[in-house]
Amino acid sequence: MINIKENKSSFSDKSLVQQIRRDNNPKRNYLLVNSKQGKHIPCSPTDSLKLFGELAETIKEEIKNKNTLFIGFAETATAIGAAVASHFENSFYIHTTRENISDDLSVVDFKEEHSHAVEQKLCSSDWESISREADCIVFVEDEISTGKTIMNFINALRSENKVRPDTRFLACSILNGMTDEREKELAEHGVRFHYLVRLEVSGISNELYVYEEKKQEVPSSIPYELITINGKLDPRTSVKTLDYIKACGDLSDSILERICFDGLDAAIIGTEECMFPAISTAAAVAEKTSAKSIVTHSTTRSPIYPDSNGDYPIKTRFMVESLYEDERRTYIYNSDSTCYDIVLFLTDSEKENVCIDKLIGAFSSAKKFILVRWVK
């Protein structure tokens, strides 16, 4: 059950938060889904970037011109973090990751204890200089419920002497479900919180939901076009924010040079932690072409229980191959809600051989498929 106490955004309550049932997670049996975030539910990329910009406004007075490091949380807040950071010139951006990164780049490991995938890592190719220059570290999330993950993170940074003693910490999130008492408690530890929506949430029930995967038809030989584009910057290992935004802009320009979207119903699909390049490319399609319609969302590790009844937001789910690691279960939701003329899958996976048969099968009514691999 959700009780909205405050909504400072320009979007409706229901468009920003709906409660859904997590599949087979005994730690927390529900998840809050945001239909404007560009993750689980197909949405307008313009709406996504507008929402993320409104979140950036909540911290502008406190950040001003300070040297700031923004840290987004994998996987659902990777795009939010990049978009928020893009509003601040003197900033660096890193998002946490669950991917295998060289131990040489490891900064700290910490736990997101309620998640389906607990372990998180912070990595950087230049942590010493970034942390030395940063006056402020801003954690960016889609939802903060208790602040425990953020405190786990800060404690790991402090205990391993990975930050300056005078470093300030902020956290901003689209949704904030913390109690006033909890927020005051964390303020005593030097953390300030900013948000768009304040809410109270109670669990759906004590029931553990388990979804029996339906037999999925996999096409035997549907052709797709493969395009490889150079110039990737990887926020998993830290980037100067404006350099990353420019690289994503160059990526979308390269895609628009090669693919015509005019008059088409199109979807741009990101993969797992690679969300922001898909959203920014979809936004460029919306702005620079005469596409009939354009939506974006992404694959995810998060298993959600679908239900086709009523106004429950997750209608269908397809299990698809991860483009990053064999045997990893990932999912795409509501992919068959529209008959698209073109579906473009956008990934930064460095895995040599990838299979997108099941991804294609999840968009069974689409007419054309393109896989774009963004590489260094």
Short mmCIF file of C-alpha atoms in Angstrom, two decimals:
data_model
loop_
_atom_site.label_atom_id
_atom_site.label_comp_id
_atom_site.label_asym_id
_atom_site.label_seq_id
_atom_site.Cartn_x
_atom_site.Cartn_y
_atom_site.Cartn_z
CA MET A 1 0.00 0.00 0.00
CA ILE A 2 1.30 3.46 -0.95
CA ASN A 3 0.55 6.77 0.75
CA ILE A 4 1.91 9.80 -1.15
CA LYS A 5 2.75 12.55 1.34
CA GLU A 6 4.33 15.02 -1.10
CA ASN A 7 4.98 15.20 -4.85
CA LYS A 8 7.21 18.08 -5.97
CA SER A 9 7.46 16.88 -9.59
CA SER A 10 5.33 17.85 -12.60
CA PHE A 11 4.21 14.23 -13.02
CA SER A 12 1.23 12.47 -11.50
CA ASP A 13 1.61 10.26 -8.44
CA LYS A 14 0.59 7.13 -10.31
CA SER A 15 3.02 7.71 -13.17
CA LEU A 16 5.93 7.89 -10.72
CA VAL A 17 5.15 5.03 -8.37
CA GLN A 18 3.19 1.80 -8.48
CA GLN A 19 3.67 -1.21 -6.27
CA ILE A 20 4.36 -4.54 -7.93
CA ARG A 21 5.13 -8.06 -6.76
CA ARG A 22 8.71 -9.29 -6.72
CA ASP A 23 9.20 -12.87 -7.81
CA ASN A 24 10.90 -15.16 -5.29
CA ASN A 25 12.59 -12.54 -3.09
CA PRO A 26 12.08 -13.34 0.61
CA LYS A 27 13.84 -10.13 1.72
CA ARG A 28 11.16 -7.82 0.33
CA ASN A 29 8.23 -9.12 -1.69
CA TYR A 30 7.39 -5.87 -3.47
CA LEU A 31 9.08 -3.37 -5.75
CA LEU A 32 8.16 0.21 -6.59
CA VAL A 33 8.03 0.81 -10.33
CA ASN A 34 8.30 4.21 -11.98
CA SER A 35 6.74 4.32 -15.43
CA LYS A 36 8.80 7.40 -16.42
CA GLN A 37 12.20 5.99 -15.52
CA GLY A 38 12.92 4.10 -18.74
CA LYS A 39 13.65 0.79 -17.05
CA HIS A 40 10.82 -1.71 -16.61
CA ILE A 41 8.04 0.00 -18.56
CA PRO A 42 8.25 1.49 -22.09
CA CYS A 43 8.16 5.27 -21.82
CA SER A 44 8.89 8.53 -23.57
CA PRO A 45 12.61 9.42 -23.33
CA THR A 46 11.64 13.09 -23.20
CA ASP A 47 9.59 12.42 -20.07
CA SER A 48 12.48 10.50 -18.50
CA LEU A 49 14.99 13.29 -19.03
CA LYS A 50 12.49 15.90 -17.81
CA LEU A 51 11.93 13.91 -14.61
CA PHE A 52 15.67 13.48 -14.02
CA GLY A 53 16.17 17.22 -14.59
CA GLU A 54 13.56 18.01 -11.95
CA LEU A 55 15.47 15.81 -9.51
CA ALA A 56 18.69 17.71 -10.31
CA GLU A 57 16.90 20.96 -9.40
CA THR A 58 16.37 19.71 -5.83
CA ILE A 59 20.12 19.82 -5.11
CA LYS A 60 21.23 22.82 -7.20
CA GLU A 61 21.28 25.29 -4.31
CA GLU A 62 23.32 22.97 -2.15
CA ILE A 63 25.79 21.99 -4.89
CA LYS A 64 26.19 25.28 -6.76
CA ASN A 65 29.72 25.33 -8.22
CA LYS A 66 31.33 22.75 -5.92
CA ASN A 67 33.50 19.99 -7.33
CA THR A 68 31.12 17.07 -7.08
CA LEU A 69 31.23 13.33 -7.59
CA PHE A 70 27.89 11.75 -8.46
CA ILE A 71 27.41 8.05 -7.78
CA GLY A 72 24.43 6.24 -9.33
CA PHE A 73 23.30 2.84 -8.14
CA ALA A 74 23.19 -0.22 -10.39
CA GLU A 75 21.19 -1.08 -12.09
CA THR A 76 17.99 0.94 -11.98
CA ALA A 77 19.54 4.32 -11.13
CA THR A 78 22.44 4.28 -13.60
CA ALA A 79 20.61 6.56 -16.04
CA ILE A 80 19.18 8.80 -13.32
CA GLY A 81 22.67 9.37 -11.92
CA ALA A 82 24.15 10.29 -15.30
CA ALA A 83 21.28 12.62 -16.14
CA VAL A 84 21.38 14.39 -12.76
CA ALA A 85 25.16 14.77 -12.97
CA SER A 86 24.85 16.28 -16.46
CA HIS A 87 23.31 19.43 -14.93
CA PHE A 88 26.57 20.22 -13.07
CA GLU A 89 29.70 21.31 -14.92
CA ASN A 90 32.35 20.53 -12.32
CA SER A 91 31.41 16.93 -11.81
CA PHE A 92 32.50 13.34 -12.21
CA TYR A 93 30.19 10.38 -12.52
CA ILE A 94 30.50 6.73 -11.51
CA HIS A 95 27.79 4.16 -11.19
CA THR A 96 28.17 1.10 -9.01
CA THR A 97 28.27 -2.20 -10.79
CA ARG A 98 27.70 -5.91 -10.41
CA GLU A 99 29.87 -6.67 -13.44
CA ASN A 100 33.33 -8.19 -13.19
CA ILE A 101 35.80 -5.30 -13.18
CA SER A 102 39.56 -5.57 -12.71
CA ASP A 103 40.57 -5.76 -9.04
CA ASP A 104 43.09 -3.04 -9.78
CA LEU A 105 40.21 -0.58 -10.21
CA SER A 106 38.27 -1.60 -7.08
CA VAL A 107 37.55 1.15 -4.55
CA VAL A 108 35.11 -0.55 -2.13
CA ASP A 109 32.52 -3.30 -2.05
CA PHE A 110 29.28 -2.91 -0.10
CA LYS A 111 25.88 -4.56 0.25
CA GLU A 112 22.41 -3.62 -0.98
CA GLU A 113 20.80 -6.00 1.45
CA HIS A 114 17.18 -6.07 0.24
CA SER A 115 18.12 -6.60 -3.41
CA HIS A 116 17.89 -9.74 -5.52
CA ALA A 117 21.64 -9.24 -6.14
CA VAL A 118 23.23 -8.10 -2.89
CA GLU A 119 26.85 -7.38 -3.79
CA GLN A 120 27.74 -4.00 -5.27
CA LYS A 121 31.12 -2.63 -6.28
CA LEU A 122 32.53 0.83 -6.74
CA CYS A 123 35.41 0.98 -9.21
CA SER A 124 37.46 3.82 -10.61
CA SER A 125 40.39 4.32 -12.93
CA ASP A 126 41.31 7.57 -11.16
CA TRP A 127 39.85 7.43 -7.65
CA GLU A 128 42.73 9.11 -5.85
CA SER A 129 42.54 12.36 -7.83
CA ILE A 130 38.72 12.37 -8.07
CA SER A 131 38.23 11.84 -4.34
CA ARG A 132 40.89 14.44 -3.54
CA GLU A 133 39.15 17.07 -5.69
CA ALA A 134 35.56 16.25 -4.70
CA ASP A 135 34.10 18.63 -2.11
CA CYS A 136 30.86 16.69 -2.18
CA ILE A 137 29.66 13.18 -3.06
CA VAL A 138 26.05 12.82 -4.19
CA PHE A 139 24.40 9.39 -4.20
CA VAL A 140 21.61 9.13 -6.77
CA GLU A 141 18.83 6.54 -6.44
CA ASP A 142 15.39 5.86 -7.85
CA GLU A 143 14.12 4.96 -4.37
CA ILE A 144 15.46 5.34 -0.84
CA SER A 145 13.47 3.44 1.76
CA THR A 146 15.65 3.37 4.89
CA GLY A 147 19.00 4.80 3.79
CA LYS A 148 20.76 1.62 4.92
CA THR A 149 22.46 0.94 1.59
CA ILE A 150 23.82 4.49 1.46
CA MET A 151 25.12 4.27 5.03
CA ASN A 152 26.75 0.91 4.21
CA PHE A 153 28.44 2.65 1.30
CA ILE A 154 29.59 5.70 3.30
CA ASN A 155 30.88 3.53 6.15
CA ALA A 156 32.91 1.48 3.66
CA LEU A 157 34.42 4.63 2.15
CA ARG A 158 35.23 6.14 5.52
CA SER A 159 36.57 2.98 7.15
CA GLU A 160 38.96 2.36 4.27
CA ASN A 161 40.06 6.02 4.12
CA LYS A 162 38.77 6.42 0.58
CA VAL A 163 37.43 9.96 1.08
CA ARG A 164 38.67 13.21 2.58
CA PRO A 165 37.67 13.78 6.22
CA ASP A 166 35.79 16.96 5.19
CA THR A 167 33.89 15.40 2.26
CA ARG A 168 30.18 16.23 2.39
CA PHE A 169 27.56 13.62 1.50
CA LEU A 170 24.17 14.17 -0.13
CA ALA A 171 21.62 11.71 -1.43
CA CYS A 172 18.87 12.43 -3.93
CA SER A 173 16.14 10.13 -5.13
CA ILE A 174 12.90 10.27 -7.05
CA LEU A 175 11.15 8.43 -4.20
CA ASN A 176 11.89 8.78 -0.48
CA GLY A 177 10.17 6.45 1.97
CA MET A 178 12.27 7.26 5.03
CA THR A 179 10.67 8.24 8.32
CA ASP A 180 11.46 11.68 9.75
CA GLU A 181 13.24 9.99 12.65
CA ARG A 182 15.45 7.96 10.33
CA GLU A 183 16.32 11.01 8.24
CA LYS A 184 17.33 12.95 11.38
CA GLU A 185 19.41 9.98 12.54
CA LEU A 186 21.35 9.90 9.27
CA ALA A 187 21.72 13.69 9.26
CA GLU A 188 23.68 13.25 12.49
CA HIS A 189 26.07 11.08 10.47
CA GLY A 190 26.49 13.92 7.97
CA VAL A 191 24.11 12.84 5.19
CA ARG A 192 21.41 15.12 3.76
CA PHE A 193 18.53 13.80 1.64
CA HIS A 194 16.67 15.39 -1.28
CA TYR A 195 13.73 13.93 -3.19
CA LEU A 196 10.80 14.54 -5.52
CA VAL A 197 8.20 12.28 -3.91
CA ARG A 198 7.80 11.56 -0.19
CA LEU A 199 5.77 8.46 0.56
CA GLU A 200 4.93 5.71 3.02
CA VAL A 201 4.89 2.11 1.80
CA SER A 202 3.70 -1.09 3.39
CA GLY A 203 4.21 -4.59 1.96
CA ILE A 204 1.63 -6.19 -0.28
CA SER A 205 1.34 -9.25 1.97
CA ASN A 206 3.53 -11.85 3.63
CA GLU A 207 3.17 -14.13 0.65
CA LEU A 208 6.26 -15.06 -1.33
CA TYR A 209 5.38 -14.82 -5.02
CA VAL A 210 6.84 -17.39 -7.39
CA TYR A 211 6.15 -17.13 -11.11
CA GLU A 212 6.29 -20.22 -13.24
CA GLU A 213 8.08 -19.25 -16.42
CA LYS A 214 6.00 -19.83 -19.51
CA LYS A 215 7.41 -21.66 -22.48
CA GLN A 216 8.85 -18.98 -24.72
CA GLU A 217 8.84 -19.33 -28.48
CA VAL A 218 12.27 -18.50 -29.81
CA PRO A 219 12.56 -17.59 -33.49
CA SER A 220 14.82 -19.89 -35.44
CA SER A 221 16.34 -17.36 -37.81
CA ILE A 222 15.03 -13.81 -37.72
CA PRO A 223 17.69 -11.61 -39.31
CA TYR A 224 18.99 -8.50 -37.59
CA GLU A 225 21.48 -5.83 -38.50
CA LEU A 226 24.64 -5.50 -36.41
CA ILE A 227 26.27 -2.08 -36.07
CA THR A 228 29.48 -1.46 -34.09
CA ILE A 229 30.23 2.11 -33.00
CA ASN A 230 33.45 3.25 -31.34
CA GLY A 231 33.92 5.91 -28.70
CA LYS A 232 32.52 4.27 -25.58
CA LEU A 233 33.24 5.79 -22.18
CA ASP A 234 32.46 3.57 -19.22
CA PRO A 235 30.87 5.16 -16.13
CA ARG A 236 31.48 1.92 -14.22
CA THR A 237 35.09 3.05 -13.81
CA SER A 238 34.49 6.85 -13.53
CA VAL A 239 34.14 9.54 -16.17
CA LYS A 240 34.13 13.29 -16.32
CA THR A 241 30.41 13.87 -16.64
CA LEU A 242 30.43 16.25 -19.59
CA ASP A 243 32.82 13.96 -21.50
CA TYR A 244 30.38 11.08 -20.98
CA ILE A 245 27.38 13.13 -22.07
CA LYS A 246 29.27 14.19 -25.20
CA ALA A 247 30.24 10.57 -25.95
CA CYS A 248 26.59 9.52 -25.66
CA GLY A 249 25.63 12.39 -27.98
CA ASP A 250 28.24 11.29 -30.52
CA LEU A 251 26.84 7.75 -30.26
CA SER A 252 23.28 8.90 -31.01
CA ASP A 253 24.53 11.06 -33.90
CA SER A 254 26.29 8.04 -35.39
CA ILE A 255 23.14 5.97 -35.06
CA LEU A 256 21.00 8.66 -36.71
CA GLU A 257 23.48 8.88 -39.60
CA ARG A 258 23.00 5.16 -40.31
CA ILE A 259 19.35 4.51 -39.49
CA CYS A 260 16.20 6.28 -40.67
CA PHE A 261 13.41 6.51 -38.08
CA ASP A 262 11.12 8.86 -40.02
CA GLY A 263 7.48 7.79 -39.89
CA LEU A 264 8.24 4.69 -37.80
CA ASP A 265 7.08 3.36 -34.45
CA ALA A 266 10.40 2.67 -32.72
CA ALA A 267 11.80 1.30 -29.46
CA ILE A 268 15.35 1.76 -28.16
CA ILE A 269 16.21 -0.98 -25.66
CA GLY A 270 19.11 -0.70 -23.23
CA THR A 271 20.78 -3.66 -21.54
CA GLU A 272 21.00 -3.98 -17.75
CA GLU A 273 23.34 -1.23 -16.47
CA CYS A 274 23.55 0.37 -19.92
CA MET A 275 20.45 2.55 -19.61
CA PHE A 276 21.50 6.17 -20.17
CA PRO A 277 22.89 5.65 -23.71
CA ALA A 278 19.55 4.10 -24.71
CA ILE A 279 17.50 6.91 -23.17
CA SER A 280 19.67 9.66 -24.65
CA THR A 281 19.62 8.01 -28.09
CA ALA A 282 15.84 7.66 -27.94
CA ALA A 283 15.59 11.34 -26.94
CA ALA A 284 17.71 12.27 -29.98
CA VAL A 285 15.37 10.24 -32.22
CA ALA A 286 12.41 12.11 -30.72
CA GLU A 287 14.06 15.50 -31.20
CA LYS A 288 15.86 15.14 -34.51
CA THR A 289 13.65 12.85 -36.61
CA SER A 290 10.01 12.61 -37.60
CA ALA A 291 9.55 9.20 -36.01
CA LYS A 292 5.89 8.39 -35.51
CA SER A 293 6.56 7.28 -31.93
CA ILE A 294 9.61 6.46 -29.83
CA VAL A 295 9.87 4.68 -26.48
CA THR A 296 12.71 3.31 -24.39
CA HIS A 297 13.21 0.76 -21.63
CA SER A 298 15.83 -1.82 -20.66
CA THR A 299 16.51 -5.41 -19.76
CA THR A 300 17.01 -6.06 -16.06
CA ARG A 301 18.16 -8.70 -13.61
CA SER A 302 15.17 -7.96 -11.40
CA PRO A 303 12.50 -10.72 -11.49
CA ILE A 304 8.97 -9.26 -11.29
CA TYR A 305 5.69 -11.12 -11.17
CA PRO A 306 3.53 -10.12 -14.20
CA ASP A 307 -0.27 -9.91 -14.13
CA SER A 308 -2.46 -9.08 -17.12
CA ASN A 309 -5.47 -8.15 -14.96
CA GLY A 310 -6.68 -4.64 -14.17
CA ASP A 311 -4.26 -1.72 -14.01
CA TYR A 312 -1.30 -3.73 -12.71
CA PRO A 313 1.61 -2.16 -14.64
CA ILE A 314 3.67 -5.26 -15.54
CA LYS A 315 1.58 -7.24 -18.02
CA THR A 316 4.10 -9.61 -19.59
CA ARG A 317 7.62 -10.80 -18.93
CA PHE A 318 10.18 -12.57 -21.06
CA MET A 319 13.36 -14.18 -19.81
CA VAL A 320 16.22 -13.26 -22.15
CA GLU A 321 19.92 -13.98 -22.45
CA SER A 322 22.23 -11.56 -20.75
CA LEU A 323 24.61 -9.93 -23.20
CA TYR A 324 27.21 -9.69 -20.43
CA GLU A 325 27.46 -13.15 -18.88
CA ASP A 326 26.35 -16.65 -19.86
CA GLU A 327 23.77 -18.28 -17.59
CA ARG A 328 22.68 -14.97 -16.03
CA ARG A 329 18.91 -14.58 -15.92
CA THR A 330 17.63 -11.27 -17.20
CA TYR A 331 14.18 -10.05 -18.15
CA ILE A 332 12.30 -7.63 -20.37
CA TYR A 333 8.79 -6.44 -19.48
CA ASN A 334 5.81 -5.27 -21.56
CA SER A 335 7.87 -5.67 -24.72
CA ASP A 336 4.91 -6.99 -26.72
CA SER A 337 2.60 -4.10 -25.87
CA THR A 338 3.19 -2.38 -29.24
CA CYS A 339 3.79 -3.55 -32.80
CA TYR A 340 7.02 -1.66 -33.53
CA ASP A 341 8.37 -0.98 -36.99
CA ILE A 342 11.92 -1.05 -35.63
CA VAL A 343 13.53 -2.22 -32.39
CA LEU A 344 17.10 -1.15 -31.69
CA PHE A 345 19.00 -2.96 -28.94
CA LEU A 346 21.85 -0.85 -27.56
CA THR A 347 24.56 -2.48 -25.45
CA ASP A 348 28.02 -1.69 -24.12
CA SER A 349 28.79 -5.36 -23.50
CA GLU A 350 32.36 -6.36 -24.32
CA LYS A 351 31.48 -10.05 -24.46
CA GLU A 352 32.76 -11.43 -27.75
CA ASN A 353 29.78 -13.57 -28.72
CA VAL A 354 26.28 -12.48 -27.77
CA CYS A 355 22.92 -14.05 -28.54
CA ILE A 356 19.77 -11.94 -28.96
CA ASP A 357 17.38 -14.66 -30.15
CA LYS A 358 15.18 -14.45 -27.05
CA LEU A 359 15.32 -10.66 -27.06
CA ILE A 360 14.02 -10.71 -30.60
CA GLY A 361 11.40 -13.23 -29.55
CA ALA A 362 10.19 -10.86 -26.82
CA PHE A 363 9.32 -8.35 -29.57
CA SER A 364 7.68 -10.96 -31.79
CA SER A 365 5.42 -8.54 -33.66
CA ALA A 366 8.19 -6.07 -34.56
CA LYS A 367 9.27 -5.76 -38.19
CA LYS A 368 12.97 -4.93 -38.03
CA PHE A 369 15.76 -5.48 -35.49
CA ILE A 370 19.13 -3.77 -35.06
CA LEU A 371 21.84 -4.49 -32.49
CA VAL A 372 24.20 -1.61 -31.78
CA ARG A 373 27.36 -2.47 -29.89
CA TRP A 374 29.07 0.56 -28.35
CA VAL A 375 32.78 -0.23 -27.93
CA LYS A 376 35.98 1.56 -27.04
#
